[in-house]
Amino acid sequence: MNRYWELLKRELRLALRQGSDSMMVVGFFVLAVILFPFGIGPEPSILARVAPGLVWVNALLAAMLSLDRLYQADYEDGSLELLILTPAPLELLVAAKVTAHWLTTGLPLMAAAPLLAIFLNLNAYDLGVLLLTLAVGTPALSLIGSVGAALVLGARRGGVLISLLVLPLFIPVLIFAVGCVDAAQHAFPWTGQLAILGAILLGAVPLGLYASAAALRQAAE
Amino acid sequence: MFGLQNPTKFLKFAKLVGPWFALATVLLIGSGLWIGLFASPADYQQGETVRIMYVHVPSAWMGMFAYTVMAVASAIALVWKHPVADHVAKGSAPLGAGFTLICLVTGALWGKPMWGAWWVWDARLTSMLILFFLYLGYMALSGAFDNAERGAKASAILAVVGWVNVPIIKFSVDWWNTLHQPASVTKAGMPSIDPAMLIPLLLMGVGFTTFYATLLLWRVRSEILQTRIRNIRLAQIHGEG
Amino acid sequence: MSEFIAENLTCVRGGRAVFARLSFQLDFGQALFLLGPNGSGKSSLLRLLAGLLRPTAGRLVWDGQDIAEDMESHGARLHYVGHHDAVKPVLTVAETLHFWARLHGHDSESRVGQALDAFNIARLAEVPGRLLSAGQKRRVNLARLIAAPAPLWLLDEPSVALDKASVKALEAAMAAHRAQGGMVIVSTHADIDLPDAAILHLDDFAPPNQEAA
């Protein structure tokens, strides 16, 4: 477990000092959402109606933007080999990388969501539910995305490839997250959808960690 | 499995059974099409359009079946490292993608007269669309590496991950569909099957399966031979060096 | 009783047998040179010994135990120095060394200090990786060997980019390591002085009749 914290600390330190992708990810997220009123018109009721879907689709795309750097730098500079040779389960190290990815993308996305709620005319209650879905859903995105990021190491056009691999797998998260906020907007019970989202997250933990570790091992061969 | 993980034995096997599969395909699909198009009744509700079903439904089956074959072969390749399993997985993908595409296109052709639109977000069609993208991702990944072994391994992991996700995607799409489709708009769906329709459907189903098997054997054969050619070339390069 | 034994290793890469039926054994304090032309499989052998690659056939035994049974313990007993130096542009030399030492399970100021001194990079301790030259990065990578103790060193052309003084420092580090019973396996084109090291010519294990494969 010490090694988990060590790697997490290093990843956060790297993210902090490199000026990090975080700001760009958030910038992309906010900007992409702001484009929609121009595309579909500024009618507040329409915006509020599509807000959950808008925020979530763009969160998905924003989370994906930073995925291709998740393992790429370590793969290129030889750190990945040393991480694999570290006397600890590789899954634990993957968990640290995924945690770092979430802290530097998922969490900032959540921080930006209230701003978007204002732009999109979303009320405070719905925003609360939206934040809950982001809190449960974005870690699942990081976990599933980690598998894609590990698989494309050494591939041609890896960055574009990730989106093709990962986006179809993001669909269940999108469906239940947006369904949850939609239900809240219409004053229906929404905890069921949130529970399913939680179940998806629980399932994504073992799948994401084992599959990423397997992919990293074969990438280092 | 019967020693088929050995490429040489597999080649022999493919040579032996391939023609029989091909023959069965011609007979089954031929008779299935004839009965389906001419010797079976039109549906009282859907009219002649129902005949699209004889292609649409079997290709949907095969689209899903081929993905399962691909995932199982990938798992075998990852665990036991049988070279033929890799070829089976790789060979199955474009076939499955093709069947899925046929399913989507015939679905659109059928949807136009039935629903009045080329595309409606019907749960089954939507799932097939996502399946199609899973195939595309698999094929893109397996072709994205200069080293063929890496491509095979990476895409094998992807196939297994995708396979685990297929039921989850199916479940979420079904849920999403019931949420957005008011109950009054009943999905026309496939009609309850009349025996006169069941026979050609089954003929086509089995025929598509043997068709898939024939093509798969063929593709795996050519993959094995390609690998051998590549190895001979490599040996020559390094033999000179 | 030999400590580290390779039995009939065969390595197939990209459909080509790189070497076949390669065996050796190494005792405490011994060193092994891997020699051979480009493409003869020196790097592949080192990666295989590290456990990054799995042998197509054959096995590796450490102290009577097959390493495939417990890859984690194998990772704990070795240091691998490959072609890349694993130096991050924004981390200082000291941070890099501390990180890898901690990941390896040993961290002490004194050992990291020793490592910095051994490769004469103590004055670079607070310099971030992006300012280092190729030779300095290589020295940081080599300093990992000392920062966390491990009995088996696997070095893939460690002298690349090193000046004469640094090669001497590496030789001294290897000598000290062997004096304490450590093992060293080195592949090299340049001359590294390793007294009474065994020599393994990879050409001797080139698979027979490649053309007929």
PDB file of C-alpha atoms in Angstrom, chain B residues 13-131:
ATOM      1  CA  PHE B  13      -8.747 -30.047 -41.090  1.00  0.00           C
ATOM      2  CA  ALA B  14      -9.691 -26.906 -43.018  1.00  0.00           C
ATOM      3  CA  LYS B  15      -8.903 -28.606 -46.302  1.00  0.00           C
ATOM      4  CA  LEU B  16     -11.027 -31.580 -45.314  1.00  0.00           C
ATOM      5  CA  VAL B  17     -14.185 -29.899 -44.012  1.00  0.00           C
ATOM      6  CA  GLY B  18     -14.051 -26.544 -45.814  1.00  0.00           C
ATOM      7  CA  PRO B  19     -15.693 -27.751 -49.054  1.00  0.00           C
ATOM      8  CA  TRP B  20     -18.466 -29.489 -47.114  1.00  0.00           C
ATOM      9  CA  PHE B  21     -19.267 -26.315 -45.231  1.00  0.00           C
ATOM     10  CA  ALA B  22     -19.287 -24.425 -48.496  1.00  0.00           C
ATOM     11  CA  LEU B  23     -21.645 -26.944 -50.065  1.00  0.00           C
ATOM     12  CA  ALA B  24     -23.952 -26.883 -47.037  1.00  0.00           C
ATOM     13  CA  THR B  25     -23.970 -23.066 -47.211  1.00  0.00           C
ATOM     14  CA  VAL B  26     -25.074 -23.042 -50.839  1.00  0.00           C
ATOM     15  CA  LEU B  27     -27.815 -25.605 -50.213  1.00  0.00           C
ATOM     16  CA  LEU B  28     -29.120 -24.071 -46.987  1.00  0.00           C
ATOM     17  CA  ILE B  29     -29.081 -20.430 -48.042  1.00  0.00           C
ATOM     18  CA  GLY B  30     -30.361 -21.357 -51.508  1.00  0.00           C
ATOM     19  CA  SER B  31     -33.341 -23.268 -50.182  1.00  0.00           C
ATOM     20  CA  GLY B  32     -33.880 -20.788 -47.354  1.00  0.00           C
ATOM     21  CA  LEU B  33     -33.974 -17.870 -49.787  1.00  0.00           C
ATOM     22  CA  TRP B  34     -36.276 -19.691 -52.178  1.00  0.00           C
ATOM     23  CA  ILE B  35     -38.749 -20.634 -49.474  1.00  0.00           C
ATOM     24  CA  GLY B  36     -38.397 -17.278 -47.772  1.00  0.00           C
ATOM     25  CA  LEU B  37     -38.874 -15.183 -50.896  1.00  0.00           C
ATOM     26  CA  PHE B  38     -41.347 -17.267 -52.911  1.00  0.00           C
ATOM     27  CA  ALA B  39     -42.775 -20.215 -51.029  1.00  0.00           C
ATOM     28  CA  SER B  40     -43.810 -18.597 -47.765  1.00  0.00           C
ATOM     29  CA  PRO B  41     -46.757 -16.334 -47.011  1.00  0.00           C
ATOM     30  CA  ALA B  42     -46.452 -12.590 -46.598  1.00  0.00           C
ATOM     31  CA  ASP B  43     -47.210 -11.235 -43.145  1.00  0.00           C
ATOM     32  CA  TYR B  44     -50.786  -9.966 -42.740  1.00  0.00           C
ATOM     33  CA  GLN B  45     -49.511  -6.834 -41.024  1.00  0.00           C
ATOM     34  CA  GLN B  46     -46.151  -6.169 -42.631  1.00  0.00           C
ATOM     35  CA  GLY B  47     -46.844  -7.554 -46.073  1.00  0.00           C
ATOM     36  CA  GLU B  48     -43.881  -8.463 -48.252  1.00  0.00           C
ATOM     37  CA  THR B  49     -41.439  -6.480 -46.095  1.00  0.00           C
ATOM     38  CA  VAL B  50     -41.420  -9.330 -43.631  1.00  0.00           C
ATOM     39  CA  ARG B  51     -39.154 -11.240 -46.029  1.00  0.00           C
ATOM     40  CA  ILE B  52     -36.279  -8.914 -45.052  1.00  0.00           C
ATOM     41  CA  MET B  53     -36.396 -10.757 -41.750  1.00  0.00           C
ATOM     42  CA  TYR B  54     -34.874 -13.872 -43.360  1.00  0.00           C
ATOM     43  CA  VAL B  55     -31.649 -11.957 -43.840  1.00  0.00           C
ATOM     44  CA  HIS B  56     -31.929  -9.478 -40.997  1.00  0.00           C
ATOM     45  CA  VAL B  57     -32.455 -11.887 -38.123  1.00  0.00           C
ATOM     46  CA  PRO B  58     -29.775 -14.459 -39.052  1.00  0.00           C
ATOM     47  CA  SER B  59     -27.220 -11.696 -39.591  1.00  0.00           C
ATOM     48  CA  ALA B  60     -28.049 -10.302 -36.144  1.00  0.00           C
ATOM     49  CA  TRP B  61     -27.474 -13.790 -34.717  1.00  0.00           C
ATOM     50  CA  MET B  62     -24.194 -14.118 -36.535  1.00  0.00           C
ATOM     51  CA  GLY B  63     -23.071 -10.643 -35.524  1.00  0.00           C
ATOM     52  CA  MET B  64     -23.383 -11.654 -31.883  1.00  0.00           C
ATOM     53  CA  PHE B  65     -22.152 -15.210 -32.409  1.00  0.00           C
ATOM     54  CA  ALA B  66     -18.997 -14.035 -34.197  1.00  0.00           C
ATOM     55  CA  TYR B  67     -18.213 -11.673 -31.300  1.00  0.00           C
ATOM     56  CA  THR B  68     -18.540 -14.553 -28.858  1.00  0.00           C
ATOM     57  CA  VAL B  69     -16.263 -16.709 -31.006  1.00  0.00           C
ATOM     58  CA  MET B  70     -13.795 -13.841 -31.148  1.00  0.00           C
ATOM     59  CA  ALA B  71     -13.845 -13.315 -27.373  1.00  0.00           C
ATOM     60  CA  VAL B  72     -13.563 -17.019 -26.536  1.00  0.00           C
ATOM     61  CA  ALA B  73     -10.737 -17.502 -29.030  1.00  0.00           C
ATOM     62  CA  SER B  74      -9.013 -14.416 -27.583  1.00  0.00           C
ATOM     63  CA  ALA B  75      -9.305 -15.787 -24.059  1.00  0.00           C
ATOM     64  CA  ILE B  76      -7.849 -19.107 -25.228  1.00  0.00           C
ATOM     65  CA  ALA B  77      -5.034 -17.265 -26.994  1.00  0.00           C
ATOM     66  CA  LEU B  78      -4.251 -15.243 -23.853  1.00  0.00           C
ATOM     67  CA  VAL B  79      -4.289 -18.192 -21.478  1.00  0.00           C
ATOM     68  CA  TRP B  80      -2.859 -21.034 -23.527  1.00  0.00           C
ATOM     69  CA  LYS B  81      -1.083 -19.034 -26.242  1.00  0.00           C
ATOM     70  CA  HIS B  82      -2.342 -21.230 -29.070  1.00  0.00           C
ATOM     71  CA  PRO B  83      -1.362 -19.499 -32.298  1.00  0.00           C
ATOM     72  CA  VAL B  84      -4.459 -20.708 -34.151  1.00  0.00           C
ATOM     73  CA  ALA B  85      -6.735 -19.128 -31.532  1.00  0.00           C
ATOM     74  CA  ASP B  86      -5.230 -15.729 -32.373  1.00  0.00           C
ATOM     75  CA  HIS B  87      -5.957 -16.291 -36.041  1.00  0.00           C
ATOM     76  CA  VAL B  88      -9.523 -17.377 -35.285  1.00  0.00           C
ATOM     77  CA  ALA B  89     -10.153 -14.219 -33.242  1.00  0.00           C
ATOM     78  CA  LYS B  90      -8.595 -11.976 -35.863  1.00  0.00           C
ATOM     79  CA  GLY B  91     -10.418 -13.743 -38.689  1.00  0.00           C
ATOM     80  CA  SER B  92     -13.756 -13.654 -36.933  1.00  0.00           C
ATOM     81  CA  ALA B  93     -13.799  -9.867 -36.469  1.00  0.00           C
ATOM     82  CA  PRO B  94     -14.341  -8.634 -40.043  1.00  0.00           C
ATOM     83  CA  LEU B  95     -16.889 -11.398 -40.622  1.00  0.00           C
ATOM     84  CA  GLY B  96     -18.822 -10.405 -37.515  1.00  0.00           C
ATOM     85  CA  ALA B  97     -18.564  -6.747 -38.494  1.00  0.00           C
ATOM     86  CA  GLY B  98     -19.911  -7.643 -41.941  1.00  0.00           C
ATOM     87  CA  PHE B  99     -22.884  -9.541 -40.511  1.00  0.00           C
ATOM     88  CA  THR B 100     -23.563  -6.688 -38.103  1.00  0.00           C
ATOM     89  CA  LEU B 101     -23.482  -4.216 -40.959  1.00  0.00           C
ATOM     90  CA  ILE B 102     -25.891  -6.373 -42.994  1.00  0.00           C
ATOM     91  CA  CYS B 103     -28.160  -6.482 -39.957  1.00  0.00           C
ATOM     92  CA  LEU B 104     -28.071  -2.681 -39.653  1.00  0.00           C
ATOM     93  CA  VAL B 105     -28.674  -2.069 -43.346  1.00  0.00           C
ATOM     94  CA  THR B 106     -31.549  -4.555 -43.602  1.00  0.00           C
ATOM     95  CA  GLY B 107     -32.905  -3.096 -40.374  1.00  0.00           C
ATOM     96  CA  ALA B 108     -32.968   0.327 -42.029  1.00  0.00           C
ATOM     97  CA  LEU B 109     -34.583  -1.089 -45.177  1.00  0.00           C
ATOM     98  CA  TRP B 110     -37.218  -2.744 -43.062  1.00  0.00           C
ATOM     99  CA  GLY B 111     -37.662   0.337 -40.883  1.00  0.00           C
ATOM    100  CA  LYS B 112     -38.467   2.696 -43.734  1.00  0.00           C
ATOM    101  CA  PRO B 113     -41.809   1.079 -44.655  1.00  0.00           C
ATOM    102  CA  MET B 114     -42.592  -0.018 -41.095  1.00  0.00           C
ATOM    103  CA  TRP B 115     -41.646   3.057 -39.092  1.00  0.00           C
ATOM    104  CA  GLY B 116     -41.468   5.613 -41.872  1.00  0.00           C
ATOM    105  CA  ALA B 117     -37.810   6.351 -41.148  1.00  0.00           C
ATOM    106  CA  TRP B 118     -34.524   4.758 -42.116  1.00  0.00           C
ATOM    107  CA  TRP B 119     -33.374   4.795 -38.557  1.00  0.00           C
ATOM    108  CA  VAL B 120     -35.227   4.731 -35.264  1.00  0.00           C
ATOM    109  CA  TRP B 121     -33.484   4.262 -31.956  1.00  0.00           C
ATOM    110  CA  ASP B 122     -34.921   0.815 -31.420  1.00  0.00           C
ATOM    111  CA  ALA B 123     -33.156  -1.007 -28.576  1.00  0.00           C
ATOM    112  CA  ARG B 124     -32.043  -3.978 -30.630  1.00  0.00           C
ATOM    113  CA  LEU B 125     -30.793  -1.919 -33.561  1.00  0.00           C
ATOM    114  CA  THR B 126     -29.001   0.474 -31.224  1.00  0.00           C
ATOM    115  CA  SER B 127     -27.233  -2.420 -29.513  1.00  0.00           C
ATOM    116  CA  MET B 128     -26.192  -3.759 -32.906  1.00  0.00           C
ATOM    117  CA  LEU B 129     -24.853  -0.322 -33.826  1.00  0.00           C
ATOM    118  CA  ILE B 130     -22.701  -0.265 -30.691  1.00  0.00           C
ATOM    119  CA  LEU B 131     -21.579  -3.820 -31.427  1.00  0.00           C
TER     120      LEU B 131
END
